[in-house]
Amino acid sequence: MATNPNNILRRSLLYVPSSSPRMLAKSLTLTTDNLTYDLEDSVTPSLKAPSRAALLTHLTSLPSRPPGVHDVAVRINGAQTPWHADDVAVLAGCPRVDTIVIPKVQRGKDVNAVARAISSARPASLPPVSLLALIESAHAVTKLGGICKAAPGQLSGLVFAAEDYALDVGVRRTGSLREMLYARSAVVTSARAAGLPCVIDLVCTAYQGEEGVRRLEEECRDGRDLGFNGKQCIHPSQVDTVQRMFAPDEGEVDWAVRVVVANEKAKRAGKGAWTLDGHMIDAPVVGKAGAIIRRASACGMDTQALREKWKNQEPE
Ligand code: COA
Ligand code: MG
């Protein structure tokens, strides 16, 4: 798949610490929309340079993206650190890197600076690198408008990081995520206002046992309802749940296809508003149905077969 930031499906963004040879190897066996090899906070300062070198070797040895992976990303160290410049210079030149995740973005010019550094390090023969900006401070949340306008066509989305945000703002974490609601909602709204396709929600740090699964599903539901279209993961055991919960479910896709099919008939009969299952359907509802179908197709569902199944659907 070509690296067009608008086409990249990233329901799960799985961090892989680049300091772990075991996890680098394991990453190649996983099915996840995105792999994000981490050079930032999962790697201790003394291991930054060797991990960067190991990651470059790992990526260079890959003949193609691992099967099932749409996006190979690297989270570099932030601009305020001594490792940042080398991270960009080394990884932007690597053909296997589709996306660079920029941590601790504070303003639009942080994104523009990385975009400029990439363009001088990336050979013109390689496809462009897309960018994701991590929003993890109070300041960043107040500068979302400028951040979303940075590096147009190259910035493909925002990622909300809860732990650094909570540290910066001084909020106490609660199970309800109420303390993050304003920031998470602002991130989704700003990304959508700027037409950025990808908005990725916080990490669920619980990953073990039944309680971990219950908590993860609850968080996925909450993020999805707020408008996020993906979630960061820290462990392979989280990926299947996240990919399932951020794909439209069967009932939703059935409904969307019925709406679109019946709407074609309603339109022919000159009706802009009509009824399905006792609910009024009008233009924004039809628009939403269309978006669900496009997303379902991107997630590999056979929406053509569903159109066939529902071809006789009529408006009530
Ligand atoms: N990426 C790739 N493989 C991973 C992985 C990850 N994030 N987390 C675990 N694995 C692998 C392990 O290597 C192991 O595979 P193996 O037995 O074939 O070698 C398997 O999955 C099971 O791992 P497990 O023993 O349950 O986990 P662990 O105790 O080794 O590691 C964590 C637990 C939380 C330390 C680890 O998952 C991790 O480091 N996650 C990422 C943390 C991170 O990047 N944080 C920064 C972003 S918020
Ligand atoms: Mg962080």
Short mmCIF file of C-alpha atoms and ligand atoms in Angstrom, two decimals:
data_model
loop_
_atom_site.label_atom_id
_atom_site.label_comp_id
_atom_site.label_asym_id
_atom_site.label_seq_id
_atom_site.Cartn_x
_atom_site.Cartn_y
_atom_site.Cartn_z
CA MET A 1 0.00 0.00 0.00
CA ALA A 2 1.34 3.45 -0.86
CA THR A 3 2.04 5.73 2.07
CA ASN A 4 -0.77 8.16 1.62
CA PRO A 5 -1.48 9.46 5.12
CA ASN A 6 -5.18 9.58 4.29
CA ASN A 7 -5.27 5.87 3.50
CA ILE A 8 -3.49 4.46 6.51
CA LEU A 9 -5.71 2.35 8.74
CA ARG A 10 -4.45 2.58 12.31
CA ARG A 11 -6.95 1.05 14.71
CA SER A 12 -4.19 -0.30 16.92
CA LEU A 13 -0.90 1.52 17.38
CA LEU A 14 1.40 -0.96 19.12
CA TYR A 15 4.54 0.33 20.82
CA VAL A 16 7.54 -1.94 20.54
CA PRO A 17 10.51 -0.94 22.72
CA SER A 18 13.52 -0.79 20.38
CA SER A 19 15.85 -1.75 23.23
CA SER A 20 14.37 -5.29 23.34
CA PRO A 21 15.69 -7.73 20.71
CA ARG A 22 12.97 -10.17 21.83
CA MET A 23 10.19 -7.68 21.18
CA LEU A 24 11.69 -6.52 17.88
CA ALA A 25 11.62 -10.15 16.72
CA LYS A 26 8.15 -10.74 18.15
CA SER A 27 6.77 -7.68 16.34
CA LEU A 28 7.27 -9.41 12.99
CA THR A 29 4.87 -12.18 13.95
CA LEU A 30 2.01 -9.87 14.96
CA THR A 31 -1.07 -8.73 13.04
CA THR A 32 -1.65 -5.10 13.94
CA ASP A 33 -2.56 -2.13 11.76
CA ASN A 34 0.42 -0.22 13.08
CA LEU A 35 3.77 -1.06 14.69
CA THR A 36 5.45 1.87 16.42
CA TYR A 37 9.04 1.09 17.28
CA ASP A 38 9.84 3.22 20.30
CA LEU A 39 13.03 5.13 20.93
CA GLU A 40 11.49 7.46 23.52
CA ASP A 41 10.24 6.64 27.00
CA SER A 42 10.51 2.84 26.91
CA VAL A 43 14.25 3.17 26.24
CA THR A 44 16.60 4.32 29.02
CA PRO A 45 19.13 7.10 28.23
CA SER A 46 22.15 4.77 28.26
CA LEU A 47 20.48 2.58 25.61
CA LYS A 48 19.31 5.33 23.25
CA ALA A 49 22.16 5.13 20.73
CA PRO A 50 22.48 1.30 20.66
CA SER A 51 18.70 0.93 20.38
CA ARG A 52 18.61 3.32 17.42
CA ALA A 53 21.34 1.30 15.73
CA ALA A 54 19.55 -2.00 16.49
CA LEU A 55 16.30 -0.60 15.15
CA LEU A 56 17.95 0.54 11.94
CA THR A 57 19.44 -2.95 11.44
CA HIS A 58 16.06 -4.54 12.17
CA LEU A 59 14.19 -2.29 9.72
CA THR A 60 16.81 -2.54 7.03
CA SER A 61 16.56 -6.33 7.11
CA LEU A 62 12.84 -6.24 6.29
CA PRO A 63 12.09 -6.88 2.61
CA SER A 64 8.59 -5.44 3.08
CA ARG A 65 6.09 -4.54 5.79
CA PRO A 66 5.17 -7.56 7.91
CA PRO A 67 1.92 -9.15 6.65
CA GLY A 68 -1.15 -7.55 8.25
CA VAL A 69 0.74 -4.37 9.12
CA HIS A 70 -0.33 -1.23 7.24
CA ASP A 71 2.03 1.24 8.83
CA VAL A 72 5.55 0.92 10.24
CA ALA A 73 6.27 3.87 12.51
CA VAL A 74 9.06 5.03 14.78
CA ARG A 75 8.56 7.16 17.87
CA ILE A 76 11.62 9.39 18.02
CA ASN A 77 12.91 11.32 21.03
CA GLY A 78 11.55 14.84 21.55
CA ALA A 79 13.14 18.01 20.19
CA GLN A 80 14.34 18.99 23.66
CA THR A 81 16.59 15.90 23.96
CA PRO A 82 20.14 15.24 22.73
CA TRP A 83 18.96 12.22 20.67
CA HIS A 84 16.32 13.94 18.56
CA ALA A 85 18.45 15.16 15.63
CA ASP A 86 20.17 11.79 15.13
CA ASP A 87 16.88 9.89 15.43
CA VAL A 88 15.40 11.93 12.58
CA ALA A 89 18.53 11.88 10.44
CA VAL A 90 19.00 8.10 10.74
CA LEU A 91 15.38 6.93 10.50
CA ALA A 92 14.04 9.31 7.91
CA GLY A 93 16.50 7.77 5.44
CA CYS A 94 15.20 4.24 6.06
CA PRO A 95 12.89 2.95 3.29
CA ARG A 96 10.85 0.80 5.72
CA VAL A 97 9.72 3.77 7.83
CA ASP A 98 6.22 4.92 6.82
CA THR A 99 5.51 7.23 9.75
CA ILE A 100 7.36 9.21 12.40
CA VAL A 101 5.60 9.75 15.71
CA ILE A 102 6.72 13.04 17.30
CA PRO A 103 6.44 13.09 21.10
CA LYS A 104 5.78 16.10 23.33
CA VAL A 105 4.63 18.39 20.52
CA GLN A 106 3.91 21.81 22.01
CA ARG A 107 3.09 23.90 18.96
CA GLY A 108 2.83 23.72 15.18
CA LYS A 109 6.42 24.73 14.61
CA ASP A 110 7.62 21.56 16.41
CA VAL A 111 5.90 19.51 13.69
CA ASN A 112 7.18 21.76 10.90
CA ALA A 113 10.75 21.44 12.19
CA VAL A 114 10.58 17.63 12.03
CA ALA A 115 9.02 17.79 8.55
CA ARG A 116 11.93 19.98 7.37
CA ALA A 117 14.54 17.70 8.93
CA ILE A 118 12.94 14.68 7.28
CA SER A 119 12.88 16.30 3.87
CA SER A 120 16.62 16.92 4.03
CA ALA A 121 17.35 13.36 5.24
CA ARG A 122 14.95 11.38 3.03
CA PRO A 123 16.08 10.52 -0.50
CA ALA A 124 13.61 11.81 -3.09
CA SER A 125 13.30 8.27 -4.48
CA LEU A 126 11.49 7.09 -1.30
CA PRO A 127 7.79 7.64 -0.61
CA PRO A 128 7.12 10.50 1.81
CA VAL A 129 7.01 9.85 5.54
CA SER A 130 3.77 10.69 7.31
CA LEU A 131 3.72 12.28 10.76
CA LEU A 132 1.73 11.74 13.93
CA ALA A 133 1.87 14.32 16.72
CA LEU A 134 1.63 13.23 20.35
CA ILE A 135 -0.45 15.62 22.43
CA GLU A 136 0.59 15.22 26.04
CA SER A 137 0.61 18.60 27.80
CA ALA A 138 -1.77 21.36 28.80
CA HIS A 139 0.10 23.76 26.49
CA ALA A 140 -0.36 21.47 23.49
CA VAL A 141 -4.09 21.20 24.18
CA THR A 142 -4.33 25.01 24.02
CA LYS A 143 -2.41 25.09 20.70
CA LEU A 144 -4.25 22.36 18.83
CA GLY A 145 -5.41 24.64 16.02
CA GLY A 146 -1.82 25.53 15.03
CA ILE A 147 -0.57 21.97 15.50
CA CYS A 148 -3.24 20.55 13.19
CA LYS A 149 -2.33 23.05 10.44
CA ALA A 150 1.37 22.15 10.52
CA ALA A 151 3.05 20.13 7.73
CA PRO A 152 -0.10 19.99 5.58
CA GLY A 153 -0.57 16.75 3.69
CA GLN A 154 2.13 15.12 5.80
CA LEU A 155 0.65 15.32 9.30
CA SER A 156 -1.85 12.48 9.30
CA GLY A 157 -3.18 12.65 12.83
CA LEU A 158 -2.96 13.23 16.55
CA VAL A 159 -2.30 10.79 19.38
CA PHE A 160 -3.39 11.59 22.94
CA ALA A 161 -0.99 10.46 25.69
CA ALA A 162 -2.57 10.29 29.11
CA GLU A 163 0.35 9.66 31.44
CA ASP A 164 2.42 12.68 30.45
CA TYR A 165 -0.73 14.79 30.26
CA ALA A 166 -1.75 13.78 33.80
CA LEU A 167 1.76 14.57 35.04
CA ASP A 168 1.80 17.96 33.33
CA VAL A 169 -1.66 19.05 34.41
CA GLY A 170 -1.44 17.47 37.86
CA VAL A 171 -4.68 15.54 37.58
CA ARG A 172 -5.35 12.37 39.49
CA ARG A 173 -6.18 9.40 37.23
CA THR A 174 -9.62 7.89 37.78
CA GLY A 175 -11.15 4.82 36.20
CA SER A 176 -13.86 6.97 34.63
CA LEU A 177 -11.32 9.02 32.58
CA ARG A 178 -13.47 12.05 33.48
CA GLU A 179 -10.33 14.10 34.17
CA MET A 180 -9.21 13.63 30.53
CA LEU A 181 -12.54 14.31 28.88
CA TYR A 182 -11.88 17.92 27.92
CA ALA A 183 -8.44 17.20 26.44
CA ARG A 184 -9.51 14.05 24.60
CA SER A 185 -12.55 15.72 23.17
CA ALA A 186 -10.51 18.77 22.13
CA VAL A 187 -8.00 16.50 20.36
CA VAL A 188 -10.75 14.75 18.37
CA THR A 189 -12.58 17.98 17.53
CA SER A 190 -9.43 19.81 16.39
CA ALA A 191 -8.23 16.91 14.26
CA ARG A 192 -11.61 16.60 12.59
CA ALA A 193 -11.87 20.37 12.03
CA ALA A 194 -8.54 20.23 10.20
CA GLY A 195 -9.49 17.13 8.21
CA LEU A 196 -6.83 14.94 9.83
CA PRO A 197 -7.91 11.32 9.29
CA CYS A 198 -6.34 9.67 12.31
CA VAL A 199 -7.09 10.32 16.01
CA ILE A 200 -5.64 7.79 18.44
CA ASP A 201 -6.66 7.43 22.06
CA LEU A 202 -4.74 6.79 25.27
CA VAL A 203 -2.99 3.60 26.37
CA CYS A 204 -4.82 1.19 28.65
CA THR A 205 -2.06 0.26 31.07
CA ALA A 206 -3.99 -2.78 32.38
CA TYR A 207 -3.14 -5.67 30.07
CA GLN A 208 -3.34 -8.83 32.16
CA GLY A 209 -6.19 -11.18 32.99
CA GLU A 210 -9.94 -10.76 32.82
CA GLU A 211 -9.81 -7.40 34.54
CA GLY A 212 -7.38 -6.15 31.87
CA VAL A 213 -9.70 -7.25 29.05
CA ARG A 214 -12.77 -5.73 30.74
CA ARG A 215 -10.98 -2.42 31.30
CA LEU A 216 -9.61 -2.36 27.73
CA GLU A 217 -13.04 -2.99 26.19
CA GLU A 218 -14.56 -0.27 28.36
CA GLU A 219 -11.87 2.21 27.30
CA CYS A 220 -12.24 1.28 23.62
CA ARG A 221 -15.98 1.88 23.80
CA ASP A 222 -15.44 5.20 25.51
CA GLY A 223 -12.81 6.35 23.00
CA ARG A 224 -14.86 5.22 20.03
CA ASP A 225 -17.90 7.10 21.31
CA LEU A 226 -15.80 10.26 21.61
CA GLY A 227 -14.73 9.96 17.96
CA PHE A 228 -11.27 8.39 18.22
CA ASN A 229 -10.57 5.87 15.48
CA GLY A 230 -7.74 3.99 17.13
CA LYS A 231 -5.98 3.26 20.40
CA GLN A 232 -2.38 2.93 21.53
CA CYS A 233 -1.39 -0.54 22.78
CA ILE A 234 1.54 -1.64 24.88
CA HIS A 235 1.16 -5.41 24.71
CA PRO A 236 0.30 -7.79 21.84
CA SER A 237 -2.58 -9.19 23.93
CA GLN A 238 -4.41 -5.85 23.53
CA VAL A 239 -4.29 -5.67 19.75
CA ASP A 240 -7.12 -8.01 18.71
CA THR A 241 -9.58 -6.38 21.08
CA VAL A 242 -8.61 -2.90 19.91
CA GLN A 243 -8.82 -3.81 16.20
CA ARG A 244 -12.22 -5.41 16.73
CA MET A 245 -13.60 -2.57 18.83
CA PHE A 246 -12.40 0.13 16.41
CA ALA A 247 -13.91 -1.59 13.37
CA PRO A 248 -17.63 -1.10 12.80
CA ASP A 249 -19.58 -4.07 14.19
CA GLU A 250 -21.80 -6.23 11.99
CA GLY A 251 -25.06 -4.70 13.20
CA GLU A 252 -23.77 -1.22 12.50
CA VAL A 253 -22.69 -2.10 8.96
CA ASP A 254 -26.01 -3.84 8.25
CA TRP A 255 -27.84 -0.71 9.40
CA ALA A 256 -25.58 1.55 7.30
CA VAL A 257 -26.12 -0.51 4.13
CA ARG A 258 -29.89 -0.56 4.70
CA VAL A 259 -29.87 3.23 5.09
CA VAL A 260 -27.86 3.80 1.92
CA VAL A 261 -29.95 1.37 -0.16
CA ALA A 262 -33.29 2.75 1.08
CA ASN A 263 -32.07 6.31 0.70
CA GLU A 264 -31.47 5.80 -3.03
CA LYS A 265 -35.13 4.85 -3.31
CA ALA A 266 -36.32 7.68 -1.06
CA LYS A 267 -34.31 10.15 -3.13
CA ARG A 268 -35.89 8.90 -6.34
CA ALA A 269 -39.29 9.45 -4.70
CA GLY A 270 -38.21 13.04 -3.86
CA LYS A 271 -37.95 12.46 -0.08
CA GLY A 272 -35.04 14.03 1.86
CA ALA A 273 -36.34 12.80 5.23
CA TRP A 274 -37.84 9.35 5.68
CA THR A 275 -38.12 6.56 8.27
CA LEU A 276 -36.28 3.32 9.04
CA ASP A 277 -37.10 1.13 12.07
CA GLY A 278 -39.18 3.98 13.45
CA HIS A 279 -36.32 6.51 13.29
CA MET A 280 -36.12 9.57 11.06
CA ILE A 281 -33.32 9.43 8.49
CA ASP A 282 -32.04 12.58 6.77
CA ALA A 283 -28.85 13.84 5.10
CA PRO A 284 -26.43 13.75 8.11
CA VAL A 285 -27.62 10.25 9.05
CA VAL A 286 -27.07 9.07 5.46
CA GLY A 287 -23.63 10.72 5.55
CA LYS A 288 -22.79 8.80 8.72
CA ALA A 289 -24.00 5.56 7.15
CA GLY A 290 -21.70 6.19 4.16
CA ALA A 291 -18.74 6.79 6.50
CA ILE A 292 -19.44 3.50 8.34
CA ILE A 293 -19.48 1.61 5.02
CA ARG A 294 -16.18 3.16 3.89
CA ARG A 295 -14.59 2.30 7.21
CA ALA A 296 -15.97 -1.25 7.09
CA SER A 297 -14.48 -1.75 3.61
CA ALA A 298 -11.13 -0.40 4.81
CA CYS A 299 -11.28 -2.92 7.68
CA GLY A 300 -11.71 -5.74 5.14
CA MET A 301 -15.47 -6.35 5.44
CA ASP A 302 -17.36 -7.38 2.30
CA THR A 303 -19.78 -4.46 1.98
CA GLN A 304 -20.68 -5.35 -1.61
CA ALA A 305 -22.15 -8.66 -0.38
CA LEU A 306 -24.18 -6.72 2.18
CA ARG A 307 -25.53 -4.41 -0.51
CA GLU A 308 -26.69 -7.49 -2.35
CA LYS A 309 -28.26 -8.89 0.83
CA TRP A 310 -30.19 -5.65 1.48
CA LYS A 311 -30.96 -4.67 -2.13
CA ASN A 312 -34.73 -4.84 -1.49
CA GLN A 313 -34.63 -2.53 1.53
CA GLU A 314 -37.29 0.15 1.20
CA PRO A 315 -37.89 3.28 3.27
CA GLU A 316 -40.85 2.74 5.65
N1 COA B 1 5.87 -5.48 21.37
C1 COA B 1 6.27 -6.66 20.86
N2 COA B 1 6.32 -7.80 21.60
C2 COA B 1 5.94 -7.72 22.88
C3 COA B 1 5.50 -6.52 23.47
C4 COA B 1 5.48 -5.37 22.66
N3 COA B 1 5.08 -4.19 23.13
N4 COA B 1 5.19 -6.74 24.76
C5 COA B 1 5.39 -8.05 24.98
N5 COA B 1 5.86 -8.64 23.86
C6 COA B 1 6.16 -10.06 23.64
C7 COA B 1 7.22 -10.60 24.58
O1 COA B 1 8.50 -10.44 24.01
C8 COA B 1 6.80 -12.03 24.69
O2 COA B 1 7.15 -12.71 23.50
P1 COA B 1 8.16 -13.95 23.51
O3 COA B 1 7.81 -14.75 24.71
O4 COA B 1 7.88 -14.62 22.20
O5 COA B 1 9.51 -13.31 23.58
C9 COA B 1 5.29 -12.00 24.61
O6 COA B 1 4.99 -10.79 23.92
C10 COA B 1 4.63 -12.00 25.96
O7 COA B 1 5.15 -10.94 26.71
P2 COA B 1 4.97 -10.86 28.29
O8 COA B 1 5.93 -11.79 28.95
O9 COA B 1 3.53 -11.00 28.64
O10 COA B 1 5.35 -9.36 28.57
P3 COA B 1 6.67 -8.80 29.23
O11 COA B 1 6.60 -9.02 30.70
O12 COA B 1 7.86 -9.32 28.49
O13 COA B 1 6.52 -7.24 28.94
C11 COA B 1 5.74 -5.00 29.16
C12 COA B 1 5.48 -6.46 29.51
C13 COA B 1 4.57 -4.14 29.60
C14 COA B 1 7.04 -4.53 29.84
C15 COA B 1 5.92 -4.92 27.60
O14 COA B 1 4.72 -5.38 27.04
C16 COA B 1 6.32 -3.57 27.06
O15 COA B 1 7.46 -3.16 27.19
N6 COA B 1 5.40 -2.87 26.38
C17 COA B 1 5.66 -1.63 25.70
C18 COA B 1 5.93 -0.50 26.66
C19 COA B 1 6.13 0.80 25.94
O16 COA B 1 6.54 0.83 24.81
N7 COA B 1 5.85 1.91 26.62
C20 COA B 1 5.98 3.21 26.02
C21 COA B 1 4.75 3.61 25.29
S1 COA B 1 3.42 3.95 26.36
MG MG B 2 4.65 10.38 26.63
#
